Each structure stands twice: as structure tokens, then as C-alpha cells.
Short mmCIF file of C-alpha atoms in Angstrom, two decimals:
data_model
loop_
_atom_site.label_atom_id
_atom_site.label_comp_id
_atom_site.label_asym_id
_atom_site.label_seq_id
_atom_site.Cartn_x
_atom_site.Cartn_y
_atom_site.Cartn_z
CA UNK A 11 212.76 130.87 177.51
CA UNK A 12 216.07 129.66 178.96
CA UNK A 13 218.67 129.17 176.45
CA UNK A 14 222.12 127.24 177.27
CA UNK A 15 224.83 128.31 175.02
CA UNK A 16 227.87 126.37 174.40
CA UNK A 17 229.58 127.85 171.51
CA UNK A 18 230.09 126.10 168.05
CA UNK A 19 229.85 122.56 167.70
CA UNK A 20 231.38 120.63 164.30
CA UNK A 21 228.74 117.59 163.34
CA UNK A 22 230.31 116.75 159.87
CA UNK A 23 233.06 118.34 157.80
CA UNK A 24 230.85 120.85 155.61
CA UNK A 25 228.05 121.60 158.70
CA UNK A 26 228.46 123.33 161.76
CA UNK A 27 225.57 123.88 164.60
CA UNK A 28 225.46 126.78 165.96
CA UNK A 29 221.76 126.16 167.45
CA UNK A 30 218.90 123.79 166.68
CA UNK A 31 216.24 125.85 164.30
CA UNK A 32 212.69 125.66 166.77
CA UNK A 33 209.31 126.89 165.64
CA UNK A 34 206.51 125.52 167.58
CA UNK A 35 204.35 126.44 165.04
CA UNK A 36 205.52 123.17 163.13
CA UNK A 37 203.84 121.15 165.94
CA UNK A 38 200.85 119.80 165.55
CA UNK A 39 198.82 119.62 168.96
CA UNK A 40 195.15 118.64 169.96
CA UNK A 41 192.50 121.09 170.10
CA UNK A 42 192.46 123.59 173.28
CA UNK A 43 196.45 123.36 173.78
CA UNK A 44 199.33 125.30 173.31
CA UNK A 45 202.97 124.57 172.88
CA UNK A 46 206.23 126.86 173.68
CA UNK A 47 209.97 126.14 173.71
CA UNK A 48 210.84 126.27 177.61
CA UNK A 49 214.45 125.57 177.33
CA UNK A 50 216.58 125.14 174.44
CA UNK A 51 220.30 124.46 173.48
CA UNK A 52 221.03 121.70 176.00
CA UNK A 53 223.39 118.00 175.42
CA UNK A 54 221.53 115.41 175.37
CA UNK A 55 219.10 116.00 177.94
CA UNK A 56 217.60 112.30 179.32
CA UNK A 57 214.99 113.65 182.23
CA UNK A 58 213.91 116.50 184.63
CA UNK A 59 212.13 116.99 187.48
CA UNK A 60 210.85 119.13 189.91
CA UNK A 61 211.19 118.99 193.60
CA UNK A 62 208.77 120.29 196.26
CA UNK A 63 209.98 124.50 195.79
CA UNK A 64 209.19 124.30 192.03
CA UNK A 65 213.23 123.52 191.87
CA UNK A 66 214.12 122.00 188.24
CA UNK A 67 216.51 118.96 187.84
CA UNK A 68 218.06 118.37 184.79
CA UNK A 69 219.41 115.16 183.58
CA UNK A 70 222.55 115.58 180.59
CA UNK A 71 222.39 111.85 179.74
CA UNK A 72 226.35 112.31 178.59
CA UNK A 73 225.50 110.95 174.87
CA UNK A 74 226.82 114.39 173.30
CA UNK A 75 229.66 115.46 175.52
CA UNK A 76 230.72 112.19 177.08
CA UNK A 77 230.02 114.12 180.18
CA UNK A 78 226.82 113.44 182.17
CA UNK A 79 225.45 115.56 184.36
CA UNK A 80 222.96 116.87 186.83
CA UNK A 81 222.12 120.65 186.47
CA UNK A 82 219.68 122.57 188.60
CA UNK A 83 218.38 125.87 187.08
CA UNK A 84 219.27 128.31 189.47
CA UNK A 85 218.56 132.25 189.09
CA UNK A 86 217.93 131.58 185.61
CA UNK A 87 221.15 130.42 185.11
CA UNK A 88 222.65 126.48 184.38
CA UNK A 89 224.25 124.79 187.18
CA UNK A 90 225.88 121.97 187.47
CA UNK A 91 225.49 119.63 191.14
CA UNK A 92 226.93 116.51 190.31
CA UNK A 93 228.91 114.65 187.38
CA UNK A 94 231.39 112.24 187.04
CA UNK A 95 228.72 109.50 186.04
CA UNK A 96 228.74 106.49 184.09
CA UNK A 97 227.39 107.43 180.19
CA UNK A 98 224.50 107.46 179.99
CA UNK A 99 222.39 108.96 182.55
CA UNK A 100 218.90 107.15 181.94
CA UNK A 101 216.68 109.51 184.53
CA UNK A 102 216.32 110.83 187.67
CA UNK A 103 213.96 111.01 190.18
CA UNK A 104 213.01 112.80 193.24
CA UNK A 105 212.16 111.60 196.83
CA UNK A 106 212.07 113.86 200.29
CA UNK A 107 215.59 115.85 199.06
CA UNK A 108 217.14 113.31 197.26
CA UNK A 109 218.01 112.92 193.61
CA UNK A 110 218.07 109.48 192.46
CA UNK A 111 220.15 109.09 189.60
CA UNK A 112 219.94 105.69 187.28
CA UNK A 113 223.23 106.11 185.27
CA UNK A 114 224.83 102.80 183.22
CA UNK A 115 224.63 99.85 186.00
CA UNK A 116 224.04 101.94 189.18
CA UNK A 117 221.84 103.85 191.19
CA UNK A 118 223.42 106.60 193.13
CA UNK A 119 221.45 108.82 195.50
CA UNK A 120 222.72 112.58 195.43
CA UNK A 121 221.61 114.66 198.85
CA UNK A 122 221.03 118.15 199.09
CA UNK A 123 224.57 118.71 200.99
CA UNK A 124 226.19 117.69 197.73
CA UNK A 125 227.02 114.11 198.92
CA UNK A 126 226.92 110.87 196.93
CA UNK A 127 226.06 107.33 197.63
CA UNK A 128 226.12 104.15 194.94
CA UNK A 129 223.21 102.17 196.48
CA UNK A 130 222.81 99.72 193.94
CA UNK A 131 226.19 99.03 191.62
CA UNK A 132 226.63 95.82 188.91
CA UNK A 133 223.34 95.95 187.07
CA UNK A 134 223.72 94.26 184.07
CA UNK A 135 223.70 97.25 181.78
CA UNK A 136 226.68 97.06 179.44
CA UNK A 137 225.15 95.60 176.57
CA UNK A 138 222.10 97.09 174.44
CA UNK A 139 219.82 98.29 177.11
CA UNK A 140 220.92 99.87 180.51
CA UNK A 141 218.57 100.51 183.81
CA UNK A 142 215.75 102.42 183.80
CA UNK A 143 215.16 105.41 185.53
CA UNK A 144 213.28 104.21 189.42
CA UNK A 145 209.78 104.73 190.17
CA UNK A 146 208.77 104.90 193.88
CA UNK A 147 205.96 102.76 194.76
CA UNK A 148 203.47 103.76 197.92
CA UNK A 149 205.27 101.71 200.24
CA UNK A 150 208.52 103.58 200.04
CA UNK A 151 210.34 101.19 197.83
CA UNK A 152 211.96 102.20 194.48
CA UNK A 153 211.70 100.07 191.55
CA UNK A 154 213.48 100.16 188.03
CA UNK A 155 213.90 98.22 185.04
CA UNK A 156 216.69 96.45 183.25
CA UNK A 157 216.90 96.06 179.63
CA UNK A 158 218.74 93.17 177.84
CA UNK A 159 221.96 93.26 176.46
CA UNK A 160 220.94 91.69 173.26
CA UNK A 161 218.15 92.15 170.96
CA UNK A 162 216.29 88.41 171.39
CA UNK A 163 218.79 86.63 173.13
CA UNK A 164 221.72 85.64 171.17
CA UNK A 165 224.94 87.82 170.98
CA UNK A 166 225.75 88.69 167.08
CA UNK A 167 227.49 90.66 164.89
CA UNK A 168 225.15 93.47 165.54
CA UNK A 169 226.49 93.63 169.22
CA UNK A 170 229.18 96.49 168.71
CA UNK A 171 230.27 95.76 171.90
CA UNK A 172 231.51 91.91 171.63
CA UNK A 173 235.22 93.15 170.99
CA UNK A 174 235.23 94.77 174.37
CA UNK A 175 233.15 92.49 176.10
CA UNK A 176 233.26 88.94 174.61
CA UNK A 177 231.66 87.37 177.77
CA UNK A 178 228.66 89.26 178.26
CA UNK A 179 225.39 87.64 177.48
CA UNK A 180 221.84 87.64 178.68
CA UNK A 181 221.21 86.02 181.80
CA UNK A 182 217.32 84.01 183.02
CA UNK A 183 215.11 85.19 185.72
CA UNK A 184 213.86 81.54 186.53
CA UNK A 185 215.54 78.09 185.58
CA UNK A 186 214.64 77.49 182.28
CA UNK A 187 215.51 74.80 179.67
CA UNK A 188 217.09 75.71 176.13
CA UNK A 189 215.83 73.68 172.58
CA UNK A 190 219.59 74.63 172.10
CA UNK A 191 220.01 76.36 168.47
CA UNK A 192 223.57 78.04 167.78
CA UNK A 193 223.97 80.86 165.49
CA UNK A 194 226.44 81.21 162.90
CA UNK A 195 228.16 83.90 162.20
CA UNK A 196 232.02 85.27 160.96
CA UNK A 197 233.84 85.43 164.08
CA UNK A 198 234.84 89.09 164.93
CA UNK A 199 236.64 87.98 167.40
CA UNK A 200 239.25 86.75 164.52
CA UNK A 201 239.39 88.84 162.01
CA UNK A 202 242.71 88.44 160.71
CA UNK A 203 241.61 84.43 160.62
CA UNK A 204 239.61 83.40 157.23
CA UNK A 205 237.33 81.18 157.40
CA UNK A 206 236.50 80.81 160.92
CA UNK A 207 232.76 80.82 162.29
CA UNK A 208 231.27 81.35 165.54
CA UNK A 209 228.88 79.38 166.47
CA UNK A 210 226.47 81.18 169.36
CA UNK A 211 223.98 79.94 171.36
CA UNK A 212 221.24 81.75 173.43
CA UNK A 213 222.21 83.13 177.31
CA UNK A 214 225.53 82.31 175.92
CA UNK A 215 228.56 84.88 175.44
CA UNK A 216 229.86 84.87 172.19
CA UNK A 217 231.06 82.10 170.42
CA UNK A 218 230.20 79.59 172.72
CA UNK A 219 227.08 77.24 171.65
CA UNK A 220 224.19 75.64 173.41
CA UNK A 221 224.56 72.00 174.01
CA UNK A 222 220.48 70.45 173.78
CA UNK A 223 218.57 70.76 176.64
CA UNK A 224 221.04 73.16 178.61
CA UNK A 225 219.47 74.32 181.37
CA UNK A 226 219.81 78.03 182.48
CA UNK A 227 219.33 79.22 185.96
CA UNK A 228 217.74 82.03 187.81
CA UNK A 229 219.43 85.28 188.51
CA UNK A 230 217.84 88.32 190.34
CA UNK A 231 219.12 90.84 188.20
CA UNK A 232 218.42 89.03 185.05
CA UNK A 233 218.25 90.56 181.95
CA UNK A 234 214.57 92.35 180.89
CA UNK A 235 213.71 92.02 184.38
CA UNK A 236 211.75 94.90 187.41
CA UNK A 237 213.69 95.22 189.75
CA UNK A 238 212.61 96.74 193.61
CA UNK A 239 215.08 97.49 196.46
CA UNK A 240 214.66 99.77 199.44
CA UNK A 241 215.23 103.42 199.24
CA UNK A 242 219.05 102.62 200.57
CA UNK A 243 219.01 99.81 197.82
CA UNK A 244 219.08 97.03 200.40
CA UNK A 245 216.94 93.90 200.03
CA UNK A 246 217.11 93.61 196.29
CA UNK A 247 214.94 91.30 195.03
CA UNK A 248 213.42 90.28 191.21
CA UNK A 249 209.46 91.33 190.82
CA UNK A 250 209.45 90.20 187.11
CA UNK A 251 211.00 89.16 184.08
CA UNK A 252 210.88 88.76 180.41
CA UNK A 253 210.46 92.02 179.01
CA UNK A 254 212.99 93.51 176.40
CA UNK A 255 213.76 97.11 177.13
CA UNK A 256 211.37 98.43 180.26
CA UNK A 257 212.73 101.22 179.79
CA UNK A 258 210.27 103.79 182.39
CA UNK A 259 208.32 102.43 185.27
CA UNK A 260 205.03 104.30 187.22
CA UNK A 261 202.76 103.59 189.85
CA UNK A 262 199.40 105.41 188.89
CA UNK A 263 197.34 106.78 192.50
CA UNK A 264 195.50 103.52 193.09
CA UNK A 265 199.32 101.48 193.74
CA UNK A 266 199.34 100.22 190.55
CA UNK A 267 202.50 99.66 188.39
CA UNK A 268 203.03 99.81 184.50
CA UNK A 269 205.49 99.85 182.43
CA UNK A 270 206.40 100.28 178.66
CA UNK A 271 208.69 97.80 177.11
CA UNK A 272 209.97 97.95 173.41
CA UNK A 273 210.20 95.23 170.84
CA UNK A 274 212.73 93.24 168.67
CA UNK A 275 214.24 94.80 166.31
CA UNK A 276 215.31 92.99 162.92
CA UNK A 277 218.65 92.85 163.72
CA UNK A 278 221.33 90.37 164.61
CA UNK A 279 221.41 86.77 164.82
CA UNK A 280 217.91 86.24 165.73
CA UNK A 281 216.20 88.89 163.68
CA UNK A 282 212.36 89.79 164.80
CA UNK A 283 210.55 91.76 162.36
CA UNK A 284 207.06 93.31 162.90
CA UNK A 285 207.56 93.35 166.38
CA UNK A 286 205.42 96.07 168.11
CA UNK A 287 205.89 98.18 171.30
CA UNK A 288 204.03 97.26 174.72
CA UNK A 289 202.19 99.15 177.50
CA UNK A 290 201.87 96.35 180.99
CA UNK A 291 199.98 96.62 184.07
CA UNK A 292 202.81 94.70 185.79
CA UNK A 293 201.62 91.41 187.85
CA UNK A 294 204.50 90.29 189.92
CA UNK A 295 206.08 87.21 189.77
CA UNK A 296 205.04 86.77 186.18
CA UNK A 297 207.75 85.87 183.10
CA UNK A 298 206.14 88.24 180.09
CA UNK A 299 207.18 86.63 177.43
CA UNK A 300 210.90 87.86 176.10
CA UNK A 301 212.96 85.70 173.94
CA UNK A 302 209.83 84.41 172.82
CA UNK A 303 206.87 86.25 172.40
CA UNK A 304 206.01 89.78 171.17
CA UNK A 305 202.68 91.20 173.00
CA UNK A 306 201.62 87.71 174.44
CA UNK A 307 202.21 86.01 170.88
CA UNK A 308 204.64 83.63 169.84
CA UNK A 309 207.49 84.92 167.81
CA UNK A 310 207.77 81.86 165.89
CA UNK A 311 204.00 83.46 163.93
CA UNK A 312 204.89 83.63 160.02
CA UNK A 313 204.35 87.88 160.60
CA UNK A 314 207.57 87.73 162.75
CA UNK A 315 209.52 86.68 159.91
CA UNK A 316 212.36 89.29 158.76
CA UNK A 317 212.02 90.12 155.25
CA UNK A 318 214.42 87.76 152.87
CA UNK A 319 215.21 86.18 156.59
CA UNK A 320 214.41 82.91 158.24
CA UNK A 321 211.33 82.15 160.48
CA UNK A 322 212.45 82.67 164.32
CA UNK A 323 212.12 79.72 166.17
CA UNK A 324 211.60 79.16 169.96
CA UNK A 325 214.36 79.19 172.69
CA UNK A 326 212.87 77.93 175.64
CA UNK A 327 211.48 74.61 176.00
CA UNK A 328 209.84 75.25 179.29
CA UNK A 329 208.61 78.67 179.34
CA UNK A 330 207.55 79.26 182.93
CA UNK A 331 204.37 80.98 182.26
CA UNK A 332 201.49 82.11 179.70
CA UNK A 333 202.49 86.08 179.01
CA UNK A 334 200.26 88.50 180.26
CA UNK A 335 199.19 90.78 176.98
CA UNK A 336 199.78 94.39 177.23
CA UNK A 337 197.21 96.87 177.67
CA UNK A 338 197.68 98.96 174.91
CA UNK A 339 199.96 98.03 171.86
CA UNK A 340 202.41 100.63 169.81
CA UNK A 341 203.12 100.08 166.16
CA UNK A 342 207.06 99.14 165.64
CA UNK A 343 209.89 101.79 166.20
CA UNK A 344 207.60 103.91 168.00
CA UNK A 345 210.10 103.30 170.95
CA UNK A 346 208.33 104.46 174.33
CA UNK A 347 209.96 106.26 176.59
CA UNK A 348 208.19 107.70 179.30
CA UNK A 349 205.16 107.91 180.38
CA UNK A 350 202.93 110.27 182.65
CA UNK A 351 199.56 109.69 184.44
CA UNK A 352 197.02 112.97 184.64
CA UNK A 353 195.29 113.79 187.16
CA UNK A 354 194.68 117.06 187.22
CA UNK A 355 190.86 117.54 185.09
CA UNK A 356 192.23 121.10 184.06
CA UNK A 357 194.09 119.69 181.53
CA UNK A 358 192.57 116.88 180.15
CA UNK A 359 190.72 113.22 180.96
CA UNK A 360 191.21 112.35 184.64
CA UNK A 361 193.59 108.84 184.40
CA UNK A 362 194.66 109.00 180.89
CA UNK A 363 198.28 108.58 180.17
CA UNK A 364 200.37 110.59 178.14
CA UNK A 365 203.22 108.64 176.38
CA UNK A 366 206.55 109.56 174.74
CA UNK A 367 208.15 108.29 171.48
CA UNK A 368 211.38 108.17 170.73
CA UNK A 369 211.10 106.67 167.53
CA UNK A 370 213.50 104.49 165.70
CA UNK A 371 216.90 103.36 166.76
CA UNK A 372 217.81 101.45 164.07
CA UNK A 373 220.56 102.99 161.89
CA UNK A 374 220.58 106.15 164.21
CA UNK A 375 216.95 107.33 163.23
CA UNK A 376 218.59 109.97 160.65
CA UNK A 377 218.73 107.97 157.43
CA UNK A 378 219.40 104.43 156.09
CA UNK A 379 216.25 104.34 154.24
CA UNK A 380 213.59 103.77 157.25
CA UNK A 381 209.83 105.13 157.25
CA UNK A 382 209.48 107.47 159.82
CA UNK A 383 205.93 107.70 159.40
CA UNK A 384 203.59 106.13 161.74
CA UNK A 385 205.39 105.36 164.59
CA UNK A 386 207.64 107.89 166.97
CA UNK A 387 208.80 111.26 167.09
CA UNK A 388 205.41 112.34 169.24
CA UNK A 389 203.77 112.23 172.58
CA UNK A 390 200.62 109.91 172.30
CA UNK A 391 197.50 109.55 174.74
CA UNK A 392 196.33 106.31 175.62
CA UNK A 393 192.55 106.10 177.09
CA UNK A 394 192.87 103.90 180.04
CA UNK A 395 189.14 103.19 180.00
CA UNK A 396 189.41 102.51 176.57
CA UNK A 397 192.33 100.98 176.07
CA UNK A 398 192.68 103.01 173.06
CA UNK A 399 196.14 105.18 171.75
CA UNK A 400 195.98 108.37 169.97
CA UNK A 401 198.40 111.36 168.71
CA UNK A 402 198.28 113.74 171.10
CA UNK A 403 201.03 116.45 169.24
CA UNK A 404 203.05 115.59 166.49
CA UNK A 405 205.17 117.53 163.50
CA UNK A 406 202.90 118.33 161.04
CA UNK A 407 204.42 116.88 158.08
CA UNK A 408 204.94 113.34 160.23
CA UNK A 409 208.67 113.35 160.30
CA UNK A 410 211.46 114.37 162.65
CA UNK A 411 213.07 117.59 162.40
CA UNK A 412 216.09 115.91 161.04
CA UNK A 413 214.79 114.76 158.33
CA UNK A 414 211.83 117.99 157.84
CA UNK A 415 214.58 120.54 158.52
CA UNK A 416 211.53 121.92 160.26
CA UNK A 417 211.15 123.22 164.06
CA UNK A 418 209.64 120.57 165.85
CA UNK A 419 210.25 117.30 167.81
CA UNK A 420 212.87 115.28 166.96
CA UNK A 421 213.45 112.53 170.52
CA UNK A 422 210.78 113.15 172.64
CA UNK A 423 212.47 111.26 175.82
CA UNK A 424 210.60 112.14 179.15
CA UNK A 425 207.79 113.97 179.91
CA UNK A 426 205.77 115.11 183.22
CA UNK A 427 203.73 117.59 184.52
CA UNK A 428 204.89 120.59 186.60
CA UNK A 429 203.87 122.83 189.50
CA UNK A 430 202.18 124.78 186.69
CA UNK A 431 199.81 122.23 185.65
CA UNK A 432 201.78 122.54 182.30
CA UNK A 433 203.39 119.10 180.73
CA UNK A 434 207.18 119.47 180.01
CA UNK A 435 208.45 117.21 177.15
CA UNK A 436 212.18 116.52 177.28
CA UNK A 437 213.60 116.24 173.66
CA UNK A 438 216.67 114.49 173.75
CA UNK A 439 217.83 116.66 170.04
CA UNK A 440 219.81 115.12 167.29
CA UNK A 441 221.66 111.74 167.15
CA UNK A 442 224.36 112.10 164.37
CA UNK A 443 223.74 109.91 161.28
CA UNK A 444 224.21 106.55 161.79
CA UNK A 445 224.74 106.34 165.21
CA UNK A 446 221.39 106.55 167.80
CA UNK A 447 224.34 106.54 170.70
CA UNK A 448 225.93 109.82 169.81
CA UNK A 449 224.37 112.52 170.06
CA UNK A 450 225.17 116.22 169.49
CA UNK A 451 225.57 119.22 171.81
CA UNK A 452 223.50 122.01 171.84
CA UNK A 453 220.15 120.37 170.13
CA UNK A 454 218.23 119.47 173.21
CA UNK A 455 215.09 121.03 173.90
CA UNK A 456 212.46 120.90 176.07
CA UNK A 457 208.64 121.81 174.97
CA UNK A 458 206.03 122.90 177.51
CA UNK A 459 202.07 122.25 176.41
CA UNK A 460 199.70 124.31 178.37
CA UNK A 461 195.51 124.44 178.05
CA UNK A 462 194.50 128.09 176.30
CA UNK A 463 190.81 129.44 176.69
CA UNK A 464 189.68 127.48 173.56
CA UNK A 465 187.76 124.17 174.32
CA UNK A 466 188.89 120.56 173.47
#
């Protein structure tokens, strides 16, 4: 097992972390598998991957040190190739000897010589959602997604970001037409004013309200949009729009893309409740849905309503399509992170998909009163023929570590499958209390699952 030390780290006043507790043995996994700690005590890892010598790539997303990074394991030992990235490092990928690295708003290819190029820079990322990590497609392009800055549309007080940013908004991938609501809330923007509302309306920055009928046009790199550029990130161009937070992309062996996308939360200005997470088969060219539907259904259904909260209504009057349903559905706060196709019949059902889950980001995921059980904290298995999910391993008591105290998953991030046959589970570690953006050092983990003798 490799181990990466990095001395004492202070999370509150009266706890110190010298290194994340770990017993497999608290894991519960499906019949005729095993699990192991692989690698242990790392910050924050986001992604890794393997090139074609059995190499590994490791992504520190920068969320604990406010340092991101790309370390290779060589010898055995930790070492670092490239940093000096924008926080946070979403993924990385792998293509002929180059890293691709999706960091905050850019793309940047890193080649074997140690040399860096930005091939695709001002992505829309510096709101709630940033890029995706890219997928390469059969055809030698590389696709990604890009999440929204807001949680439904509207910039709020639950955008922590405003008094940095106060133009930023969400921006349309096709012309659309707004009904034109506006928002009210107290104006952070004024503090030191009393009595002084903002009114916001939707794809507008804050503070400044819709007019009825405004019309929005279409931007390439709209908000909730997949994206596809070629390999040197020239010829950008939109392939859809209208998801939330696609947040990993991947063709399967027949050509075919998919990609998760998570739901509102109930939060902000326009708050969604009982929204669920989404697995697409991606048609281009399609809008899917986002401000206004959740899984091909309206948000303005009774379920959607926030408890104690208002109804949502609609935001576009001319929504440009019907949205394609998902495959498969997640409950709420699973979160989906990554996703993996198998196709080696060693280790289990030729085509199935094996899914990560984050779990909640609401409140930082370590308190505030949430139930953790049901959704997240796991790595699920979705029957493509099917279309049926199931737990695949999971604590055994249901809950994060964090909340256990047990030696388990706690942010199961990315996950693939290595030279070995073996899958390799990144866990991203703990997020301090309160805060799903902060995360801290030395807690990162990643799991390997391997078949033993015993039969499924």
C-alpha cells in the first residue's frame, strides 16, 4: 500500500489529523469481491489514470492545500509533474502521451517533455459548477461538460460568490424567451444599506430583473452544456444543452456517449426539492431540460415543491425541445461522479456500468441535520439491459466515515479499471464541516476491488 505522508494537519481547535482511520473490513461489497486500501494519505485527490506502461496519474484537485497538482507514482515514491493550476482540478485524462487536465475554466494539455499548453481557456466555470473532466470520442475529438453557475437559474443569496463576481450569471444554449419572474432577495451587495432589495431575474447577474418576454440568446459555451473541440481545442462547437452539473462524460465501445448530470438542490432563490440525479445516452443537438425539468418532468409538479417553500414555476416560455428522459434515475444527493463501462467478463456483467457517489453537498455533507441514508457515499451498478441501479459496495452501517467514525468510504469521486483488471475508486476524503469546497489534507484514499475465487 502506498502511503503519502504530510505531517500534522490542524482541522478544528481541539482535533488534529494525523491520518484518516481505514479498515476495509467496514465496506460492504457484493458477493465474489474483495476490497484493499491501494493508496492512502493523499489531498484531495479528484482522478487517476493509467497510461499505456501501467504508469499512474494522479489528480490533487487543490481543495485541501490550495495547491493542485499532477503526481505520477514513480519508484514507489510521489512525484509531482505539473502544478500551478487553477483550484480545482476536476480530472484528467490520457491520450497517446498526453495528460489532459480539466482544471477551473481550462483545458491544458501536459506532454511527456514536461511542456504545457492551455487549449481551451474562458469556460464559464466560476460559479457553482466548473468543467468536467474530457472524454475522447472514436473520432479523435475530446468532449467535456460544463456545469451551471447557479443552482436553477437565478443568482441568490446562496451564491457565495456574488460579492466577487456580481456579473456572472447563467448564459442559453439556443434563443429562448423568458415568462420574466424576478426574485427578491436582501441585497448583499449593500449591506451597510437597510432596507434595500434585489430584485433578480433568470440568465440575469445579480440584481438586475427580467423585463416580460426578454429574449435570451444562444452561446456555445452556455451554461449545463457538452461541449467537443479537437484534440488541440480548435473548432469548438456546442453538442448539447440543458443539463445542470454533467459533471463526467464516456463513450461506451459501440461510439456511444453518456453522461451523468445532478439535480437541483433546495437552495437559493429558486429552490427545487425532490429533485433526483440522471444517467443520459446523449442525443446531440437536443436541450434536456435544465431550468425546467428534472428527469424529463416539469419542475413546476407539486413534488418539486421545497418544504414550507413556494411551488417553482417555469422560466422559459419557448422551451426548444421535449427532454429526452434519462436512462437510469438516482435518488437525490446521491451526486454522481464518475462512471466506468466493463468490459472485461472476469469481473463482472459484460456492459454494465459502475457508478460513483459523492453524496450530498449541501451544508458540506458532515452535519446540518441531512439523511445520509439512501443516496451517496458508494459505487452503484446500473444494468444497462435492464435499466436497473443497484449497490454495488457500500459502508455497512449506510453512512460516511465522517459521520460512522468507521473505516470506509467517505467521497467516492472517480473510479476505473486498471491494467490489473482491478477497479480503483478515488475517494476524495473529508470536506471540513460546513463547507463541501474545503477539504482536508491527508484523508484521501483510494480503494482497489478485485474478484477472489468465491463465485458471485
Amino acid at each position: 500500500m502506498f502511503q503519502r505522508r504530510n505531517g500534522i494537519h490542524t482541522c478544528n481547535d481541539d482535533e488534529i489529523i494525523l491520518e484518516r482511520f481505514l479498515d476495509p473490513a467496514d465496506i460492504y461489497i457484493v458477493r465474489g469481491y474483495g476490497i484493499e486500501v491501494f493508496m492512502s494519505n493523499l489531498n484531495a485527490p479528484s482522478s487517476m489514470i493509467f497510461d499505456e506502461d501501467g504508469n499512474i496519474f494522479i489528480a490533487d484537485s487543490g481543495l485541501a492545500t490550495g495547491d493542485p497538482q499532477i503526481i505520477k507514482i514513480v519508484d514507489g515514491q510521489f512525484e509531482t509533474i505539473a502544478d500551478d493550476f487553477v483550484t480545482p482540478i476536476s480530472g484528467i485524462n490520457y491520450l497517446n502521451g498526453v495528460l489532459y487536465v480539466s482544471h477551473r475554466g481550462f483545458v491544458t494539455k501536459i506532454y511527456k517533455d514536461g511542456t504545457r499548453q492551455n487549449i481551451i481557456m474562458g469556460l464559464p466555470s466560476n460559479g457553482d459548477h466548473v468543467n468536467s473532466p474530457v472524454a475522447f470520442s472514436p473520432d479523435n475529438k475530446l468532449y467535456f461538460g460544463q456545469g451551471t453557475v447557479t443552482n436553477s437559474g437565478v443568482v441568490g443569496n446562496d451564491n457565495k460568490w456574488v460579492t466577487v463576481s456580481p456579473l456572472l450569471c447563467d448564459y442559453t444554449g439556443d434563443y429562448v424567451m423568458l415568462y420574466g419572474q424576478n426574485f427578491q432577495t436582501d441585497n448583499i451587495l449593500t449591506e451597510a444599506v437597510t432596507d434595500d432589495p434585489a430584485f433578480t431575474g433568470a440568465f440575469s447577474p445579480y440584481g438586475i430583473p427580467n423585463i416580460e418576454y426578454e429574449i435570451r440568446k444562444k452561446y456555445i459555451k452556455a451554461s449545463g452544456s457538452i461541449l467537443r473541440a479537437n484534440l488541440d481545442g480548435s473548432n469548438l462547437e456546442q453538442v448539447a444543452w440543458g443539463f445542470r452539473d454533467p459533471a463526467f462524460l464516456k463513450f461506451n465501445n459501440s461510439g456511444q456517449l453518456y453522461t451523468v448530470n445532478n439535480g437541483y438542490n433546495p437552495v437559493g432563490s429558486r429552490p427545487i426539492e425532490n429533485a433526483g440525479e440522471d444517467f443520459y445516452y446523449v442525443t446531440p443537438d437536443l436541450w434536456y431540460g435544465w431550468p425546467d425539468y428534472s428527469g424529463g418532468e416539469t419542475v413546476d409538479s407539486p413534488r418539486f415543491t421545497p418544504v414550507g417553500g413556494m411551488q417553482p414555476t417555469l422560466l422559459l416560455k419557448n422551451q426548444p425541445n421535449i427532454p429526452p428522459r434519462p436512462y437510469v434515475r438516482f435518488p437525490p444527493h446521491s451526486t454522481l461522479s464518475a462512471f466506468e463501462f466493463n468490459y472485461n467478463t472476469d469481473f463482472g456483467p459484460y456492459g454494465d456500468v459502475y457508478v460513483t457517489e459523492f453524496g450530498s453537498t449541501i451544508d458540506g455533507g458532515t452535519g446540518g441535520g441531512f439523511s445520509y441514508t439512501g443516496a451517496g457515499h458508494r459505487v452503484s451498478k446500473i444494468d444497462m439491459k435492464s435499466r436497473t441501479v443497484s449497490t454495488f459496495a457500500i459502508n455497512k452501517n449506510g453512512f460516511p466515515s465522517s459521520i460512522s467514525r468507521g473505516g470506509g468510504f467517505e467521497r467516492p469521486i472517480h473510479l476505473l479499471f486498471g491494467p490489473d483488471g482491478s477497479m480503483y475508486i478515488v475517494d476524495m476524503g473529508y470536506n471540513i464541516d460546513g463547507d463541501p469546497s474545503v477539504f482536508i489534507p491527508n484523508t484521501g484514499v483510494i480503494w482497489r476491488i478485485y474478484r477472489t475465487s468465491e463465485s458471485i
